[in-house]
């Protein structure tokens, strides 16, 4: 057991130094020492007497029970001043560090942390420098009997804590650690944060919703203890980017995987103190101006809007996380505008506050008499409030002012709340330009000496398309052009756009003159849901829109245009790529079928996020993260957790599922509208991308809850980078298994996509238009969902050229063909008789199948069924995730990444573009050679009967005639059996030269001889 324990990884905390500590000995100095607590173990350093800038360089080694749980553990570092006279100590500061940032041995870096207060009244200053890493070489030296759960400890421990450093070191060397022998998968941390967020700021305390003690976690920390265990279940490349299975306490308790569900059974319960302030009365404001109410709870302070003192009504709710409450009393005060003195206040003891759990009705507010500055309750007036404890399931949670938003400026408050968006209902709008009559060309003076080049420009909103110029025809006059072209647009309900059809004449190169136009509202266009033809109509062309003073008599004829317009409801408007589509229903609602199931998702939180914003005047950075999930027409946006690298959302959402072969997309972003004092590292006011996760519903088992942490991966010009981990709980419930299995035999897209298919280029263009329409509508919501968010969720740049994607797709194809290659190698090994037993068995089976050919298909199907049943035991038990190895993200060159992130058209220098062009030419040259070889083989097959080589064709035709006569008289089975035995003959009976048939085939001519 000692050998096994010695090979276990230990946590090493190296206390380097501290500086600018607070003097606490009454003589202008301190005698500091550091005490570190981790997993019920407590170790301390030596005491540095009379030193406000001590240097220790001392290692403290801790036993780690389970390395896999290290990212969910917290290390507490306390700095004390030793008072030798009274054998006591003074508090000098503390630091809380998450295990998610622990490095491996050899990669540790000293990090500077700001010492935090223990309570509101602590006088603390200074910083401490620490190193954290995992090691198998160090020996665990821990103090015996140091329980951390209770307030009291044994006398031995208390005496040990009060002794000097020699006794501490001696006790550490005599201690022996005990180790469990369970083999756990080691999770490699990915990010180290140089400096944690300062916790003396109101917004820096992070909610911990676990079932243990409430421990504030710094901004750079990992997930709280309450998230439960985690284990690595899959690795697509490096274990750093692996998918991990977690065990959160969903629904406030242990997860029971049954079919019963509730509104919040896929998230952890988060306790909040709710304070609802409605109105006040009998408050005497000195200036008679505006008044406001203020809620104070420890370090947190919430202020209502300002209202007139004549009839003050607020009706606002404040929510304070129960785990972050640092006071036993809540104070509600009424103040005048721009004045610190209160007009009246009331206190509430938190131990007397009731709890409310929906579906209980809301707590009725009551009038409470306030007291003034002198404590007199007879003149301060009354205020109507209600105070209760509840969870995030409370109706007031969504609209409440949260304590985390204390430092959010007023303009950013609306952008931090959770919202549900519905994408607009999109239609394909088909415009068929058939012909026109009595068109008067532009530039009438030159109309007699040139042929008018008439074309039609059609505009719907921001979408503009143009037909080709009408061609000359002997059967039609110049004023009656004919086009017969179909143009497709994307429009959204409600139909606010107009169809503008303009007939233009190209009077000079680059100059088109409008000779008439038609304006039609889209809302009056006929809608169709099938392939029945829509009647065409003649529309009068308005050609009096130019010069207002031009007389109408210039138009001698009534110009008309022949159009066929319709709104296509039988198609599904693709705003996503087909591979990642979340909805395939047609636009017309009458064609929808009933839903087959329900998708429920609990967005729990994230861990180890990388700082996105840089703090002005402060070290380190911060992230104001929120999550967006998109499935079908429903987009959801969680609330923004301000200034946290380990946010916890714990929000649950539900979608109806109409097709299991669809994908839900979840993206994490940084909110750029929260704090004006921070700058976005990416620049601008765009919300920065943190990462994205896709889950295909068909890979989920019915009625099973999947709880995993997904790596958030982003591809940068420097390579793939892990931005953190997203914790989700997903359940796909199916009401009728028969209906879902029936869907697998139906077409993926609606009927119109196959009856009247559209070209691939046209679908890509329409998809881009649909994305623009959706982004425009989402930007008009409140809070708006930025265009950058919509584009990232809909994969707007998936069609751009990428050398990395090309390589990945090539190797995907090779992986698919590898099974056929393996089968060919197996047959070749059988032919070579490398294993005589296998070759003999194969020959016997071949002869049996030749004798009984009716067994071939049943045996093949039976073999496939057996393989499927055998692989059921090793089936994937987790959803797929982003695979860096499959994506070739780990082995890509920096220049290829720079090319992938280049704009279109390129913005790089001419030398770089020339180098990339040469590289592309070399790759295309190899592809050109392979395509040419494949074409040559096909042309040789055609040459068998083309008489291009008359002698070769004569031999082949003669062989076919003699073979047909011979096979007519000889049974087929003996011929096939003899052919098989001839092919499978041992190598010593075969010549090393190619066969005569192969030699004959290679001699056939190809068209390569005619190449220039």
Coordinates of N, CA and C in Angstrom, one line a residue, residues 128-305:
X128 N -0.1 38.0 -1.5 CA 0.7 36.8 -1.2 C 1.0 36.1 -2.5
X129 N 2.2 35.5 -2.6 CA 2.6 34.8 -3.8 C 2.6 33.3 -3.5
X130 N 1.9 32.6 -4.4 CA 1.8 31.1 -4.2 C 2.0 30.4 -5.5
X131 N 2.4 29.1 -5.3 CA 2.5 28.2 -6.4 C 1.7 26.9 -6.0
X132 N 0.9 26.4 -7.1 CA 0.1 25.2 -6.9 C 0.5 24.2 -8.0
X133 N 0.7 23.0 -7.6 CA 1.0 22.0 -8.7 C 0.8 20.6 -8.1
X134 N 0.7 19.6 -9.0 CA 0.5 18.2 -8.6 C 1.8 17.5 -8.8
X135 N 2.2 16.6 -7.8 CA 3.5 16.0 -7.9 C 3.3 14.5 -7.3
X136 N 4.1 13.6 -7.9 CA 4.2 12.3 -7.4 C 5.5 12.0 -6.6
X137 N 6.4 13.0 -6.6 CA 7.7 12.9 -6.0 C 7.7 13.3 -4.5
X138 N 6.8 14.3 -4.2 CA 6.8 14.8 -2.9 C 6.1 13.9 -1.9
X139 N 6.5 13.9 -0.7 CA 6.0 13.1 0.4 C 5.0 13.9 1.2
X140 N 3.8 13.3 1.5 CA 2.8 14.0 2.2 C 3.2 14.1 3.7
X141 N 3.2 15.3 4.1 CA 3.5 15.6 5.5 C 2.4 16.4 6.1
X142 N 1.5 15.7 6.8 CA 0.3 16.4 7.3 C 0.2 16.2 8.8
X143 N -0.5 17.2 9.4 CA -0.6 17.2 10.8 C -1.7 16.2 11.2
X144 N -1.6 15.5 12.2 CA -2.6 14.5 12.6 C -3.7 15.2 13.4
X145 N -4.9 14.7 13.0 CA -6.1 15.2 13.8 C -6.4 16.6 13.6
X146 N -6.7 17.1 12.4 CA -7.0 18.5 12.2 C -8.4 18.6 11.6
X147 N -9.5 18.3 12.3 CA -10.8 18.4 11.7 C -11.1 19.9 11.4
X148 N -11.8 20.1 10.3 CA -12.2 21.4 9.9 C -13.7 21.7 10.0
X149 N -14.5 20.6 10.2 CA -15.9 20.8 10.2 C -16.4 21.5 11.4
X150 N -15.9 21.3 12.6 CA -16.4 21.8 13.8 C -15.6 23.0 14.2
X151 N -16.2 23.8 15.1 CA -15.5 25.0 15.6 C -14.3 24.7 16.5
X152 N -14.4 23.6 17.2 CA -13.4 23.3 18.2 C -12.6 22.1 17.7
X153 N -11.3 22.0 18.2 CA -10.4 21.0 17.8 C -9.8 20.4 19.1
X154 N -9.0 19.4 18.9 CA -8.4 18.7 20.1 C -7.4 19.6 20.7
X155 N -7.0 19.4 21.9 CA -6.0 20.2 22.6 C -4.6 20.1 21.9
X156 N -4.4 18.9 21.4 CA -3.1 18.6 20.7 C -3.0 19.5 19.5
X157 N -4.1 19.6 18.8 CA -4.0 20.5 17.6 C -3.9 21.9 17.9
X158 N -4.6 22.3 19.0 CA -4.6 23.7 19.4 C -3.2 24.1 19.8
X159 N -2.6 23.2 20.6 CA -1.2 23.4 21.0 C -0.3 23.4 19.9
X160 N -0.5 22.6 19.0 CA 0.4 22.5 17.8 C 0.3 23.8 17.0
X161 N -0.9 24.3 16.9 CA -1.0 25.6 16.1 C -0.3 26.8 16.8
X162 N -0.2 26.7 18.1 CA 0.4 27.8 18.8 C 1.9 27.7 19.0
X163 N 2.5 26.5 18.6 CA 3.9 26.3 18.7 C 4.6 26.9 17.6
X164 N 5.9 27.0 17.8 CA 6.8 27.6 16.7 C 7.0 26.6 15.6
X165 N 7.8 27.1 14.6 CA 8.0 26.3 13.4 C 8.8 25.0 13.7
X166 N 9.8 24.9 14.6 CA 10.4 23.6 14.8 C 9.5 22.5 15.1
X167 N 8.6 22.7 16.0 CA 7.6 21.7 16.4 C 6.7 21.3 15.2
X168 N 6.3 22.3 14.4 CA 5.5 22.1 13.3 C 6.1 21.1 12.3
X169 N 7.4 21.4 12.0 CA 8.1 20.6 11.0 C 8.3 19.2 11.6
X170 N 8.6 19.1 12.9 CA 8.8 17.8 13.5 C 7.5 17.0 13.4
X171 N 6.3 17.6 13.7 CA 5.1 16.9 13.7 C 4.7 16.5 12.2
X172 N 5.1 17.3 11.2 CA 4.8 17.0 9.9 C 5.6 15.8 9.4
X173 N 6.9 15.7 9.8 CA 7.7 14.6 9.4 C 7.3 13.3 10.0
X174 N 6.7 13.3 11.2 CA 6.2 12.1 11.8 C 4.9 11.6 11.4
X175 N 4.1 12.4 10.7 CA 2.8 12.1 10.3 C 2.8 11.1 9.1
X176 N 1.9 10.2 9.0 CA 1.7 9.3 7.9 C 0.4 9.4 7.3
X177 N 0.3 9.6 6.0 CA -1.0 9.8 5.3 C -1.6 8.5 4.9
X178 N -2.9 8.4 4.8 CA -3.6 7.2 4.4 C -4.2 7.6 3.0
X179 N -4.1 6.6 2.1 CA -4.5 6.8 0.7 C -5.5 5.8 0.3
X180 N -6.6 6.2 -0.4 CA -7.4 5.2 -1.0 C -6.9 4.7 -2.3
X181 N -7.2 3.4 -2.7 CA -6.6 2.8 -3.9 C -7.6 2.8 -5.1
X182 N -8.6 3.6 -5.1 CA -9.5 3.6 -6.2 C -8.8 4.3 -7.3
X183 N -8.9 3.7 -8.5 CA -8.2 4.3 -9.7 C -9.2 5.3 -10.3
X184 N -8.8 6.5 -10.4 CA -9.6 7.6 -11.0 C -8.9 8.2 -12.1
X185 N -9.6 8.7 -13.1 CA -9.0 9.3 -14.2 C -8.6 10.7 -13.8
X186 N -7.4 11.1 -14.2 CA -6.9 12.4 -13.9 C -7.3 13.4 -14.9
X187 N -7.9 14.5 -14.4 CA -8.3 15.6 -15.3 C -7.3 16.7 -15.3
X188 N -6.8 17.0 -16.5 CA -5.7 18.0 -16.6 C -6.3 19.4 -16.6
X189 N -5.9 20.2 -15.7 CA -6.4 21.6 -15.7 C -5.9 22.3 -17.0
X190 N -6.6 23.3 -17.4 CA -6.2 23.9 -18.7 C -5.8 25.4 -18.5
X191 N -6.4 26.1 -17.5 CA -6.2 27.5 -17.5 C -5.7 27.9 -16.1
X192 N -4.8 28.8 -16.0 CA -4.3 29.4 -14.8 C -4.5 30.9 -14.9
X193 N -5.1 31.5 -13.8 CA -5.4 32.9 -13.9 C -4.4 33.6 -13.0
X194 N -3.8 34.6 -13.6 CA -2.6 35.2 -13.0 C -3.0 35.9 -11.7
X195 N -4.2 36.5 -11.6 CA -4.6 37.1 -10.4 C -6.1 37.0 -10.3
X196 N -6.6 36.6 -9.1 CA -8.1 36.4 -9.0 C -8.8 37.8 -8.9
X197 N -10.0 37.8 -9.1 CA -10.8 39.0 -8.9 C -10.9 39.4 -7.5
X198 N -10.7 40.7 -7.2 CA -10.7 41.1 -5.8 C -12.1 41.0 -5.2
X199 N -12.1 40.4 -4.0 CA -13.4 40.1 -3.4 C -13.9 41.2 -2.5
X200 N -13.1 42.3 -2.4 CA -13.7 43.4 -1.6 C -14.6 44.2 -2.4
X201 N -14.8 43.8 -3.7 CA -15.8 44.5 -4.5 C -17.2 43.8 -4.4
X202 N -18.3 44.5 -4.4 CA -19.6 43.9 -4.1 C -19.9 42.8 -5.1
X203 N -19.5 43.0 -6.4 CA -19.9 42.0 -7.4 C -19.0 40.8 -7.5
X204 N -18.0 40.7 -6.6 CA -17.0 39.6 -6.8 C -17.3 38.3 -6.1
X205 N -18.4 38.3 -5.3 CA -18.7 37.1 -4.5 C -19.6 36.2 -5.4
X206 N -19.2 34.9 -5.6 CA -19.8 34.0 -6.5 C -20.8 33.1 -5.7
X207 N -21.9 32.9 -6.3 CA -22.9 32.0 -5.6 C -22.4 30.6 -5.6
X208 N -22.6 30.0 -4.4 CA -22.3 28.5 -4.3 C -23.6 27.8 -3.8
X209 N -24.1 27.0 -4.7 CA -25.4 26.4 -4.4 C -25.3 24.9 -4.0
X210 N -24.1 24.6 -3.5 CA -23.9 23.2 -3.1 C -24.6 22.9 -1.8
X211 N -24.5 21.6 -1.4 CA -25.1 21.1 -0.1 C -24.1 21.1 1.0
X212 N -23.0 21.8 0.8 CA -22.0 21.8 1.9 C -22.0 23.2 2.5
X213 N -21.0 23.6 3.2 CA -20.9 25.0 3.7 C -20.8 26.0 2.6
X214 N -21.3 27.1 2.8 CA -21.3 28.2 1.8 C -19.9 28.8 1.8
X215 N -19.2 28.6 0.7 CA -17.8 29.1 0.6 C -17.7 30.0 -0.6
X216 N -17.4 31.3 -0.4 CA -17.2 32.2 -1.6 C -16.0 31.7 -2.4
X217 N -16.2 31.6 -3.7 CA -15.2 31.2 -4.6 C -14.7 32.4 -5.4
X218 N -13.4 32.6 -5.5 CA -13.0 33.7 -6.3 C -13.3 33.5 -7.8
X219 N -13.1 34.7 -8.5 CA -13.5 34.6 -9.9 C -12.7 33.6 -10.7
X220 N -11.5 33.3 -10.4 CA -10.8 32.3 -11.2 C -11.0 30.9 -10.7
X221 N -12.0 30.6 -9.8 CA -12.2 29.3 -9.3 C -12.9 28.4 -10.1
X222 N -13.0 27.2 -9.7 CA -13.8 26.2 -10.4 C -15.2 26.1 -9.9
X223 N -15.8 24.9 -10.2 CA -17.2 24.8 -9.8 C -17.4 24.5 -8.4
X224 N -18.4 25.0 -7.7 CA -18.6 24.7 -6.3 C -18.7 23.3 -6.0
X225 N -18.6 23.0 -4.7 CA -18.6 21.6 -4.2 C -19.9 21.0 -4.5
X226 N -21.0 21.7 -4.5 CA -22.3 21.1 -4.6 C -22.5 20.5 -6.0
X227 N -21.7 20.7 -7.0 CA -21.9 20.1 -8.3 C -21.7 18.6 -8.3
X228 N -21.1 18.0 -7.2 CA -20.9 16.6 -7.2 C -19.7 16.1 -7.9
X229 N -19.6 14.8 -8.1 CA -18.4 14.2 -8.7 C -18.3 14.4 -10.2
X230 N -17.2 14.0 -10.7 CA -17.0 14.0 -12.2 C -16.1 12.9 -12.6
X231 N -16.3 12.4 -13.8 CA -15.3 11.4 -14.3 C -15.2 11.6 -15.8
X232 N -14.0 11.3 -16.3 CA -13.7 11.4 -17.7 C -14.3 10.2 -18.4
X233 N -15.1 10.4 -19.4 CA -15.8 9.3 -20.1 C -15.4 9.1 -21.5
X234 N -14.8 10.2 -22.1 CA -14.4 10.1 -23.5 C -13.3 11.1 -23.8
X235 N -12.4 10.8 -24.7 CA -11.4 11.7 -25.0 C -11.2 11.7 -26.5
X236 N -11.6 12.7 -27.2 CA -11.3 12.8 -28.6 C -10.1 13.6 -28.9
X237 N -8.9 13.0 -28.7 CA -7.6 13.6 -28.8 C -7.1 13.8 -27.4
X238 N -6.7 15.0 -27.0 CA -6.1 15.3 -25.7 C -7.2 15.2 -24.6
X239 N -6.7 14.7 -23.4 CA -7.7 14.6 -22.3 C -8.1 16.0 -21.8
X240 N -7.3 17.0 -22.2 CA -7.7 18.3 -21.9 C -9.0 18.7 -22.5
X241 N -9.3 18.2 -23.7 CA -10.6 18.5 -24.4 C -11.6 17.4 -24.3
X242 N -11.6 16.6 -23.2 CA -12.5 15.5 -23.1 C -13.8 15.8 -22.5
X243 N -14.8 15.0 -22.8 CA -16.1 15.1 -22.2 C -16.1 14.4 -20.8
X244 N -16.7 15.0 -19.8 CA -16.7 14.4 -18.5 C -18.2 14.3 -18.0
X245 N -18.4 13.2 -17.4 CA -19.7 12.9 -16.8 C -19.7 13.4 -15.4
X246 N -20.8 14.2 -15.0 CA -20.9 14.8 -13.7 C -22.0 14.1 -12.9
X247 N -22.1 14.4 -11.6 CA -23.2 13.9 -10.8 C -23.7 15.1 -9.9
X248 N -24.4 16.0 -10.5 CA -24.9 17.1 -9.7 C -26.2 16.7 -8.9
X249 N -26.5 17.5 -7.9 CA -27.7 17.2 -7.1 C -28.9 18.0 -7.8
X250 N -29.5 17.3 -8.7 CA -30.5 17.9 -9.5 C -31.8 17.9 -8.7
X251 N -32.6 19.0 -8.8 CA -33.9 19.1 -8.1 C -33.7 19.2 -6.6
X252 N -32.5 19.5 -6.2 CA -32.3 19.7 -4.7 C -32.0 18.4 -4.0
X253 N -31.8 17.3 -4.7 CA -31.5 16.0 -4.1 C -30.9 15.1 -5.0
X254 N -30.9 13.8 -4.7 CA -30.3 12.8 -5.5 C -31.2 12.6 -6.7
X255 N -30.5 12.4 -7.9 CA -31.2 12.2 -9.1 C -31.9 10.9 -9.2
X256 N -33.2 10.9 -9.5 CA -33.9 9.6 -9.7 C -34.3 9.6 -11.1
X257 N -33.8 8.7 -11.9 CA -34.1 8.7 -13.4 C -35.4 7.9 -13.7
X258 N -36.5 8.6 -13.5 CA -37.7 8.0 -13.8 C -38.4 9.0 -14.8
X259 N -39.7 8.7 -15.1 CA -40.4 9.5 -16.1 C -41.1 10.7 -15.5
X260 N -41.1 10.8 -14.2 CA -41.7 12.0 -13.5 C -40.8 13.2 -13.6
X261 N -41.4 14.3 -13.9 CA -40.6 15.5 -14.1 C -41.3 16.7 -13.5
X262 N -40.6 17.7 -13.2 CA -41.1 18.9 -12.7 C -40.4 20.0 -13.4
X263 N -40.8 21.2 -13.0 CA -40.3 22.4 -13.7 C -38.8 22.6 -13.6
X264 N -38.3 22.3 -12.4 CA -36.9 22.5 -12.1 C -36.2 21.2 -11.6
X265 N -36.4 20.1 -12.2 CA -35.8 18.9 -11.8 C -34.5 18.6 -12.5
X266 N -34.1 19.4 -13.4 CA -32.8 19.2 -14.1 C -31.8 20.3 -13.7
X267 N -32.0 21.0 -12.7 CA -31.0 22.0 -12.2 C -30.9 21.9 -10.7
X268 N -29.9 22.5 -10.2 CA -29.7 22.5 -8.7 C -30.5 23.7 -8.1
X269 N -31.1 23.4 -7.0 CA -31.9 24.4 -6.3 C -30.9 25.5 -5.8
X270 N -31.3 26.8 -6.0 CA -30.5 27.9 -5.5 C -31.4 28.7 -4.6
X271 N -31.0 28.9 -3.4 CA -31.9 29.6 -2.4 C -31.6 31.1 -2.5
X272 N -32.7 31.9 -2.5 CA -32.6 33.4 -2.5 C -33.5 34.0 -1.5
X273 N -33.0 35.1 -1.0 CA -33.9 36.0 -0.1 C -34.5 37.0 -1.0
X274 N -35.8 37.0 -1.1 CA -36.6 37.9 -1.9 C -37.2 39.1 -1.1
X275 N -37.0 40.3 -1.5 CA -37.5 41.5 -0.8 C -38.3 42.2 -1.9
X276 N -39.6 42.3 -1.6 CA -40.5 43.0 -2.6 C -41.0 44.3 -1.9
X277 N -40.7 45.4 -2.5 CA -41.1 46.8 -2.0 C -42.2 47.3 -2.9
X278 N -43.4 47.5 -2.4 CA -44.5 48.0 -3.2 C -44.6 49.5 -3.1
X279 N -44.9 50.1 -2.0 CA -45.1 51.5 -1.8 C -45.0 51.9 -0.4
X280 N -45.1 53.2 -0.2 CA -45.0 53.7 1.2 C -46.0 54.9 1.3
X281 N -46.3 55.3 2.5 CA -47.2 56.4 2.8 C -46.8 57.1 4.1
X282 N -47.4 58.3 4.1 CA -47.1 59.2 5.3 C -45.6 59.5 5.5
X283 N -44.9 59.6 4.4 CA -43.5 59.9 4.4 C -43.3 61.4 4.1
X284 N -42.7 62.1 5.0 CA -42.6 63.6 4.8 C -41.2 63.9 4.3
X285 N -41.2 64.2 3.0 CA -39.9 64.6 2.4 C -39.7 66.1 2.6
X286 N -38.5 66.5 2.9 CA -38.2 67.9 3.2 C -38.4 68.8 2.0
X287 N -37.9 68.3 0.9 CA -38.0 69.2 -0.3 C -39.2 68.9 -1.2
X288 N -40.0 67.8 -0.8 CA -41.2 67.5 -1.6 C -40.8 66.9 -2.9
X289 N -39.6 66.4 -3.1 CA -39.2 65.9 -4.4 C -39.3 64.4 -4.5
X290 N -38.3 63.8 -5.2 CA -38.4 62.4 -5.4 C -37.8 61.6 -4.3
X291 N -38.3 60.4 -4.0 CA -37.8 59.6 -3.0 C -37.5 58.2 -3.6
X292 N -36.7 57.4 -2.9 CA -36.4 56.0 -3.3 C -36.2 55.2 -2.1
X293 N -36.3 53.8 -2.3 CA -36.1 52.9 -1.2 C -34.8 52.1 -1.4
X294 N -34.2 51.8 -0.3 CA -32.9 51.1 -0.4 C -32.9 49.9 0.5
X295 N -32.4 48.8 0.0 CA -32.3 47.5 0.7 C -30.9 47.2 0.9
X296 N -30.5 47.0 2.2 CA -29.1 46.7 2.6 C -29.1 45.4 3.3
X297 N -28.2 44.6 2.8 CA -28.0 43.2 3.4 C -26.5 42.9 3.3
X298 N -25.8 43.2 4.4 CA -24.4 43.0 4.5 C -23.7 44.0 3.5
X299 N -22.9 43.4 2.6 CA -22.2 44.2 1.6 C -23.0 44.6 0.4
X300 N -24.2 44.1 0.3 CA -25.0 44.3 -0.8 C -26.0 45.4 -0.6
X301 N -26.3 46.2 -1.6 CA -27.2 47.3 -1.5 C -28.0 47.4 -2.8
X302 N -29.3 47.4 -2.7 CA -30.2 47.6 -3.9 C -31.0 48.8 -3.7
X303 N -31.2 49.6 -4.8 CA -31.9 50.8 -4.8 C -33.0 50.8 -5.8
X304 N -34.2 51.2 -5.4 CA -35.4 51.2 -6.3 C -35.3 52.5 -7.2
X305 N -36.2 52.5 -8.1 CA -36.3 53.7 -9.0 C -36.8 54.9 -8.1

